[in-house]
mmCIF file of C-alpha atoms and ligand atoms in Angstrom:
data_model
loop_
_atom_site.group_PDB
_atom_site.id
_atom_site.type_symbol
_atom_site.label_atom_id
_atom_site.label_comp_id
_atom_site.label_asym_id
_atom_site.label_seq_id
_atom_site.Cartn_x
_atom_site.Cartn_y
_atom_site.Cartn_z
ATOM 1 C CA UNK A 70 7.340 -14.818 -9.380
ATOM 2 C CA UNK A 71 3.928 -15.474 -8.715
ATOM 3 C CA UNK A 72 2.632 -14.137 -5.871
ATOM 4 C CA UNK A 73 1.628 -18.133 -4.624
ATOM 5 C CA UNK A 74 5.257 -18.364 -5.204
ATOM 6 C CA UNK A 75 6.737 -16.007 -3.110
ATOM 7 C CA UNK A 76 4.108 -16.990 0.007
ATOM 8 C CA UNK A 77 5.558 -20.858 -0.561
ATOM 9 C CA UNK A 78 8.349 -19.424 -0.653
ATOM 10 C CA UNK A 79 8.409 -17.184 2.518
ATOM 11 C CA UNK A 80 7.103 -20.245 4.323
ATOM 12 C CA UNK A 81 10.189 -22.268 3.531
ATOM 13 C CA UNK A 82 12.019 -19.669 4.736
ATOM 14 C CA UNK A 83 10.182 -19.183 7.463
ATOM 15 C CA UNK A 84 10.530 -22.623 8.688
ATOM 16 C CA UNK A 85 14.277 -22.422 7.968
ATOM 17 C CA UNK A 86 14.974 -19.115 9.711
ATOM 18 C CA UNK A 87 13.069 -20.493 13.111
ATOM 19 C CA UNK A 88 12.102 -17.344 14.657
ATOM 20 C CA UNK A 89 9.876 -15.460 16.639
ATOM 21 C CA UNK A 90 11.052 -12.392 14.430
ATOM 22 C CA UNK A 91 11.069 -13.924 11.384
ATOM 23 C CA UNK A 92 7.773 -15.686 11.774
ATOM 24 C CA UNK A 93 5.919 -12.156 11.748
ATOM 25 C CA UNK A 94 6.662 -11.352 8.311
ATOM 26 C CA UNK A 95 3.766 -10.843 6.678
ATOM 27 C CA UNK A 96 3.334 -10.554 2.894
ATOM 28 C CA UNK A 97 0.759 -7.463 1.359
ATOM 29 C CA UNK A 98 -0.382 -8.624 -2.487
ATOM 30 C CA UNK A 99 0.728 -5.324 -4.059
ATOM 31 C CA UNK A 100 -1.808 -3.748 -6.748
ATOM 32 C CA UNK A 101 -3.692 -7.085 -5.392
ATOM 33 C CA UNK A 102 -2.932 -11.080 -6.708
ATOM 34 C CA UNK A 103 -3.083 -9.719 -10.476
ATOM 35 C CA UNK A 104 -0.640 -12.104 -12.227
ATOM 36 C CA UNK A 105 -3.115 -14.901 -12.734
ATOM 37 C CA UNK A 106 -5.781 -15.121 -14.554
ATOM 38 C CA UNK A 107 -8.699 -13.051 -14.985
ATOM 39 C CA UNK A 108 -6.971 -10.752 -12.427
ATOM 40 C CA UNK A 109 -5.529 -7.071 -13.754
ATOM 41 C CA UNK A 110 -4.006 -4.388 -11.175
ATOM 42 C CA UNK A 111 -5.832 -3.041 -8.953
ATOM 43 C CA UNK A 112 -8.799 -4.553 -10.180
ATOM 44 C CA UNK A 113 -12.003 -5.936 -7.206
ATOM 45 C CA UNK A 114 -10.823 -9.288 -9.045
ATOM 46 C CA UNK A 115 -6.822 -8.967 -7.737
ATOM 47 C CA UNK A 116 -8.411 -7.812 -4.342
ATOM 48 C CA UNK A 117 -10.166 -11.068 -4.177
ATOM 49 C CA UNK A 118 -7.854 -13.102 -5.635
ATOM 50 C CA UNK A 119 -5.012 -11.547 -2.590
ATOM 51 C CA UNK A 120 -7.438 -12.365 0.040
ATOM 52 C CA UNK A 121 -8.054 -16.140 -0.684
ATOM 53 C CA UNK A 122 -4.670 -16.650 -0.318
ATOM 54 C CA UNK A 123 -4.829 -15.528 2.457
ATOM 55 C CA UNK A 124 -2.274 -12.202 2.398
ATOM 56 C CA UNK A 125 -2.151 -9.923 5.444
ATOM 57 C CA UNK A 126 -3.178 -7.051 3.383
ATOM 58 C CA UNK A 127 -4.032 -6.159 -0.724
ATOM 59 C CA UNK A 128 -2.841 -3.073 -1.807
ATOM 60 C CA UNK A 129 -4.199 -0.726 -4.430
ATOM 61 C CA UNK A 130 -3.677 2.799 -5.193
ATOM 62 C CA UNK A 131 -6.186 5.768 -5.168
ATOM 63 C CA UNK A 132 -7.074 9.481 -7.320
ATOM 64 C CA UNK A 133 -9.125 11.755 -6.552
ATOM 65 C CA UNK A 134 -10.510 12.305 -10.078
ATOM 66 C CA UNK A 135 -11.697 16.408 -11.347
ATOM 67 C CA UNK A 136 -15.275 15.815 -9.807
ATOM 68 C CA UNK A 137 -13.818 14.938 -6.709
ATOM 69 C CA UNK A 138 -14.733 11.350 -6.749
ATOM 70 C CA UNK A 139 -12.008 8.421 -5.455
ATOM 71 C CA UNK A 140 -11.107 5.793 -8.429
ATOM 72 C CA UNK A 141 -8.589 3.164 -7.793
ATOM 73 C CA UNK A 142 -5.668 3.017 -10.536
ATOM 74 C CA UNK A 143 -1.910 3.322 -10.200
ATOM 75 C CA UNK A 144 -1.036 5.512 -13.347
ATOM 76 C CA UNK A 145 -1.562 9.359 -13.625
ATOM 77 C CA UNK A 146 -2.969 9.030 -17.300
ATOM 78 C CA UNK A 147 -4.007 5.167 -17.927
ATOM 79 C CA UNK A 148 -5.110 3.998 -21.085
ATOM 80 C CA UNK A 149 -5.054 8.313 -22.302
ATOM 81 C CA UNK A 150 -7.344 9.014 -19.307
ATOM 82 C CA UNK A 151 -5.771 11.532 -16.653
ATOM 83 C CA UNK A 152 -7.368 10.770 -13.194
ATOM 84 C CA UNK A 153 -7.046 13.989 -11.973
ATOM 85 C CA UNK A 154 -8.119 15.780 -14.641
ATOM 86 C CA UNK A 155 -10.953 13.483 -15.830
ATOM 87 C CA UNK A 156 -14.316 12.838 -14.079
ATOM 88 C CA UNK A 157 -15.183 9.571 -12.252
ATOM 89 C CA UNK A 158 -17.490 8.967 -15.186
ATOM 90 C CA UNK A 159 -14.635 9.118 -17.620
ATOM 91 C CA UNK A 160 -11.875 7.152 -15.699
ATOM 92 C CA UNK A 161 -14.534 3.824 -15.166
ATOM 93 C CA UNK A 162 -15.061 3.976 -18.589
ATOM 94 C CA UNK A 163 -11.213 2.770 -19.378
ATOM 95 C CA UNK A 164 -11.379 -1.088 -19.337
ATOM 96 C CA UNK A 165 -8.653 -2.640 -17.250
ATOM 97 C CA UNK A 166 -6.715 -5.463 -18.510
ATOM 98 C CA UNK A 167 -8.792 -8.123 -17.662
ATOM 99 C CA UNK A 168 -11.961 -6.501 -19.693
ATOM 100 C CA UNK A 169 -13.644 -4.966 -16.154
ATOM 101 C CA UNK A 170 -14.062 -1.464 -15.747
ATOM 102 C CA UNK A 171 -11.258 1.149 -13.699
ATOM 103 C CA UNK A 172 -13.390 0.682 -10.283
ATOM 104 C CA UNK A 173 -14.664 3.721 -7.807
ATOM 105 C CA UNK A 174 -12.900 3.584 -4.613
ATOM 106 C CA UNK A 175 -16.653 2.984 -3.143
ATOM 107 C CA UNK A 176 -16.977 -0.636 -5.664
ATOM 108 C CA UNK A 177 -13.463 -1.453 -4.496
ATOM 109 C CA UNK A 178 -14.237 -1.122 -0.653
ATOM 110 C CA UNK A 179 -18.183 -2.786 -1.163
ATOM 111 C CA UNK A 180 -16.112 -6.081 -2.282
ATOM 112 C CA UNK A 181 -13.751 -5.771 0.681
ATOM 113 C CA UNK A 182 -16.865 -5.894 2.690
ATOM 114 C CA UNK A 183 -17.632 -9.566 2.015
ATOM 115 C CA UNK A 184 -13.470 -10.529 2.501
ATOM 116 C CA UNK A 185 -11.194 -10.693 5.075
ATOM 117 C CA UNK A 186 -8.130 -9.188 3.930
ATOM 118 C CA UNK A 187 -6.784 -5.483 5.258
ATOM 119 C CA UNK A 188 -6.707 -2.954 2.882
ATOM 120 C CA UNK A 189 -3.340 -0.792 2.330
ATOM 121 C CA UNK A 190 -4.934 1.676 0.480
ATOM 122 C CA UNK A 191 -1.989 4.038 -1.440
ATOM 123 C CA UNK A 192 -3.158 8.120 -2.217
ATOM 124 C CA UNK A 193 -1.340 8.871 -5.044
ATOM 125 C CA UNK A 194 1.057 12.338 -4.908
ATOM 126 C CA UNK A 195 -1.771 14.886 -6.416
ATOM 127 C CA UNK A 196 -0.981 18.126 -8.406
ATOM 128 C CA UNK A 197 -2.355 20.349 -5.165
ATOM 129 C CA UNK A 198 -2.014 19.473 -1.327
ATOM 130 C CA UNK A 199 -5.817 20.276 -1.313
ATOM 131 C CA UNK A 200 -6.732 17.653 -3.776
ATOM 132 C CA UNK A 201 -4.839 15.695 -1.498
ATOM 133 C CA UNK A 202 -6.730 16.659 1.735
ATOM 134 C CA UNK A 203 -9.522 16.651 -0.539
ATOM 135 C CA UNK A 204 -9.164 13.046 -1.196
ATOM 136 C CA UNK A 205 -8.296 12.003 2.505
ATOM 137 C CA UNK A 206 -10.919 13.858 4.008
ATOM 138 C CA UNK A 207 -13.189 11.760 1.422
ATOM 139 C CA UNK A 208 -11.551 8.559 2.101
ATOM 140 C CA UNK A 209 -11.992 8.423 5.417
ATOM 141 C CA UNK A 210 -15.234 9.338 5.547
ATOM 142 C CA UNK A 211 -16.016 6.094 3.180
ATOM 143 C CA UNK A 212 -14.590 3.801 5.203
ATOM 144 C CA UNK A 213 -16.285 4.698 8.132
ATOM 145 C CA UNK A 214 -19.508 5.295 6.456
ATOM 146 C CA UNK A 215 -19.036 1.483 5.026
ATOM 147 C CA UNK A 216 -17.596 -0.182 8.351
ATOM 148 C CA UNK A 217 -14.148 -0.446 7.289
ATOM 149 C CA UNK A 218 -12.225 1.596 9.070
ATOM 150 C CA UNK A 219 -10.380 -0.937 11.036
ATOM 151 C CA UNK A 220 -9.448 -2.789 8.641
ATOM 152 C CA UNK A 221 -7.374 0.192 6.500
ATOM 153 C CA UNK A 222 -4.018 1.425 6.517
ATOM 154 C CA UNK A 223 -2.697 4.181 4.799
ATOM 155 C CA UNK A 224 0.619 4.817 3.147
ATOM 156 C CA UNK A 225 1.374 7.715 0.093
ATOM 157 C CA UNK A 226 4.863 9.449 -0.721
ATOM 158 C CA UNK A 227 2.964 12.960 -0.386
ATOM 159 C CA UNK A 228 4.636 14.305 2.559
ATOM 160 C CA UNK A 229 1.384 16.632 2.595
ATOM 161 C CA UNK A 230 -0.709 13.326 2.728
ATOM 162 C CA UNK A 231 0.702 11.635 4.816
ATOM 163 C CA UNK A 232 0.580 14.383 8.065
ATOM 164 C CA UNK A 233 -3.194 14.618 6.809
ATOM 165 C CA UNK A 234 -3.647 11.109 7.638
ATOM 166 C CA UNK A 235 -2.354 11.647 10.775
ATOM 167 C CA UNK A 236 -4.065 13.989 11.843
ATOM 168 C CA UNK A 237 -7.262 12.807 10.386
ATOM 169 C CA UNK A 238 -7.524 8.768 11.058
ATOM 170 C CA UNK A 239 -9.506 7.398 13.999
ATOM 171 C CA UNK A 240 -6.424 6.837 16.859
ATOM 172 C CA UNK A 241 -5.033 3.426 15.762
ATOM 173 C CA UNK A 242 -4.947 3.323 12.384
ATOM 174 C CA UNK A 243 -1.906 2.652 10.514
ATOM 175 C CA UNK A 244 -0.528 4.895 8.392
ATOM 176 C CA UNK A 245 3.125 4.727 6.973
ATOM 177 C CA UNK A 246 5.114 7.484 4.284
ATOM 178 C CA UNK A 247 6.893 5.322 1.305
ATOM 179 C CA UNK A 248 9.169 8.221 -0.017
ATOM 180 C CA UNK A 249 12.455 6.812 2.618
ATOM 181 C CA UNK A 250 13.747 10.448 3.024
ATOM 182 C CA UNK A 251 12.856 9.983 6.834
ATOM 183 C CA UNK A 252 14.845 8.835 8.995
ATOM 184 C CA UNK A 253 13.364 6.587 11.590
ATOM 185 C CA UNK A 254 13.269 9.399 14.968
ATOM 186 C CA UNK A 255 11.790 11.408 12.107
ATOM 187 C CA UNK A 256 9.082 9.139 11.596
ATOM 188 C CA UNK A 257 8.102 9.000 15.279
ATOM 189 C CA UNK A 258 8.409 12.779 15.576
ATOM 190 C CA UNK A 259 5.255 12.608 12.420
ATOM 191 C CA UNK A 260 3.255 10.018 14.463
ATOM 192 C CA UNK A 261 3.834 7.498 11.642
ATOM 193 C CA UNK A 262 3.461 3.835 12.265
ATOM 194 C CA UNK A 263 6.553 2.839 10.440
ATOM 195 C CA UNK A 264 8.807 2.753 7.299
ATOM 196 C CA UNK A 265 7.852 1.535 4.098
ATOM 197 C CA UNK A 266 10.444 2.366 1.905
ATOM 198 C CA UNK A 267 12.252 0.577 -1.078
ATOM 199 C CA UNK A 268 14.018 -2.369 -0.035
ATOM 200 C CA UNK A 269 17.456 -0.770 -1.517
ATOM 201 C CA UNK A 270 16.694 2.037 1.520
ATOM 202 C CA UNK A 271 17.610 -0.648 3.856
ATOM 203 C CA UNK A 272 20.214 -1.929 2.136
ATOM 204 C CA UNK A 273 21.884 1.520 2.287
ATOM 205 C CA UNK A 274 20.824 2.442 6.012
ATOM 206 C CA UNK A 275 20.397 -1.227 7.430
ATOM 207 C CA UNK A 276 20.201 0.191 11.153
ATOM 208 C CA UNK A 277 17.174 1.401 10.716
ATOM 209 C CA UNK A 278 15.342 -1.424 10.634
ATOM 210 C CA UNK A 279 16.376 -2.362 14.214
ATOM 211 C CA UNK A 280 15.908 1.525 15.291
ATOM 212 C CA UNK A 281 12.458 1.248 13.458
ATOM 213 C CA UNK A 282 11.803 -1.484 15.746
ATOM 214 C CA UNK A 283 13.341 -0.195 18.550
ATOM 215 C CA UNK A 284 11.406 3.479 18.428
ATOM 216 C CA UNK A 285 8.022 0.825 18.414
ATOM 217 C CA UNK A 286 8.190 1.745 14.232
ATOM 218 C CA UNK A 287 6.929 -1.484 12.208
ATOM 219 C CA UNK A 288 9.193 -1.989 8.389
ATOM 220 C CA UNK A 289 7.632 -2.721 5.033
ATOM 221 C CA UNK A 290 9.806 -2.886 2.563
ATOM 222 C CA UNK A 291 8.444 -2.564 -0.840
ATOM 223 C CA UNK A 292 8.713 -4.915 -4.679
ATOM 224 C CA UNK A 293 10.497 -7.505 -3.329
ATOM 225 C CA UNK A 294 10.814 -10.301 -5.997
ATOM 226 C CA UNK A 295 14.341 -11.541 -5.321
ATOM 227 C CA UNK A 296 15.042 -14.298 -3.209
ATOM 228 C CA UNK A 297 18.302 -13.327 -1.556
ATOM 229 C CA UNK A 298 16.815 -9.763 -0.754
ATOM 230 C CA UNK A 299 13.814 -11.722 0.258
ATOM 231 C CA UNK A 300 16.153 -13.737 2.913
ATOM 232 C CA UNK A 301 17.869 -10.758 3.976
ATOM 233 C CA UNK A 302 15.046 -8.730 4.856
ATOM 234 C CA UNK A 303 13.361 -12.002 6.382
ATOM 235 C CA UNK A 304 16.598 -12.623 8.539
ATOM 236 C CA UNK A 305 16.174 -8.938 9.601
ATOM 237 C CA UNK A 306 13.067 -9.340 10.891
ATOM 238 C CA UNK A 307 10.867 -7.349 8.733
ATOM 239 C CA UNK A 308 7.285 -6.982 9.134
ATOM 240 C CA UNK A 309 5.913 -6.418 6.042
ATOM 241 C CA UNK A 310 6.637 -7.994 2.078
ATOM 242 C CA UNK A 311 4.688 -7.152 -1.029
ATOM 243 C CA UNK A 312 6.110 -8.381 -4.087
ATOM 244 C CA UNK A 313 5.579 -7.262 -7.104
ATOM 245 C CA UNK A 314 3.642 -10.739 -8.371
ATOM 246 C CA UNK A 315 6.155 -10.885 -11.274
HETATM 247 MG MG1 MG B 490 0.928 1.432 -5.340
#
């Protein structure tokens, strides 16, 4: 389902639900808005297109390369190039499906400076904690130097990177953990902004949505494409939904 149709559906659902809580549900473009002409997953075009349709935020994935540079890509190995084992020059030589070169984080953020959407940065799990700490430090320095620190939100499956973001981000910067294996109380104790879990986790633990809100935590359920699941999550007052653009 295309994101535009999801947003349209969501608007209709908001009107139908009619509650203030349901109206607060926001759409995040997962890997940008890419299932559309001229776009590609994690491309700069996907960021621009997500911004153009008024998404709350545009999500993208970041790796630290072998020469300690930051590049935007989802897969550990993309089109035969392993992001962690290759230099930035090797990674950015890869062509995305829209014919553009794989972007560096610097290039992604340079374009973002001209836009308004929030920047939902996922740091991928790396082979060592040292790599993740180096990535976190580099990301936060770049966001600060580029004047974007107030538009950034950080997400990761890595427990180490989650703790490093929480330790190092400017006060008030959202940090979410993705794995789905911490309770709302544990997330609160860690200092997370909220739960950013696969929607099946909330199907299994529907009480976690209210528990999060009662603790002052936000709730984000990722890659929801089925309208039935989406309606259920919105009816539960979920804060963010990132569809997968299918
Ligand atoms: Mg991601």
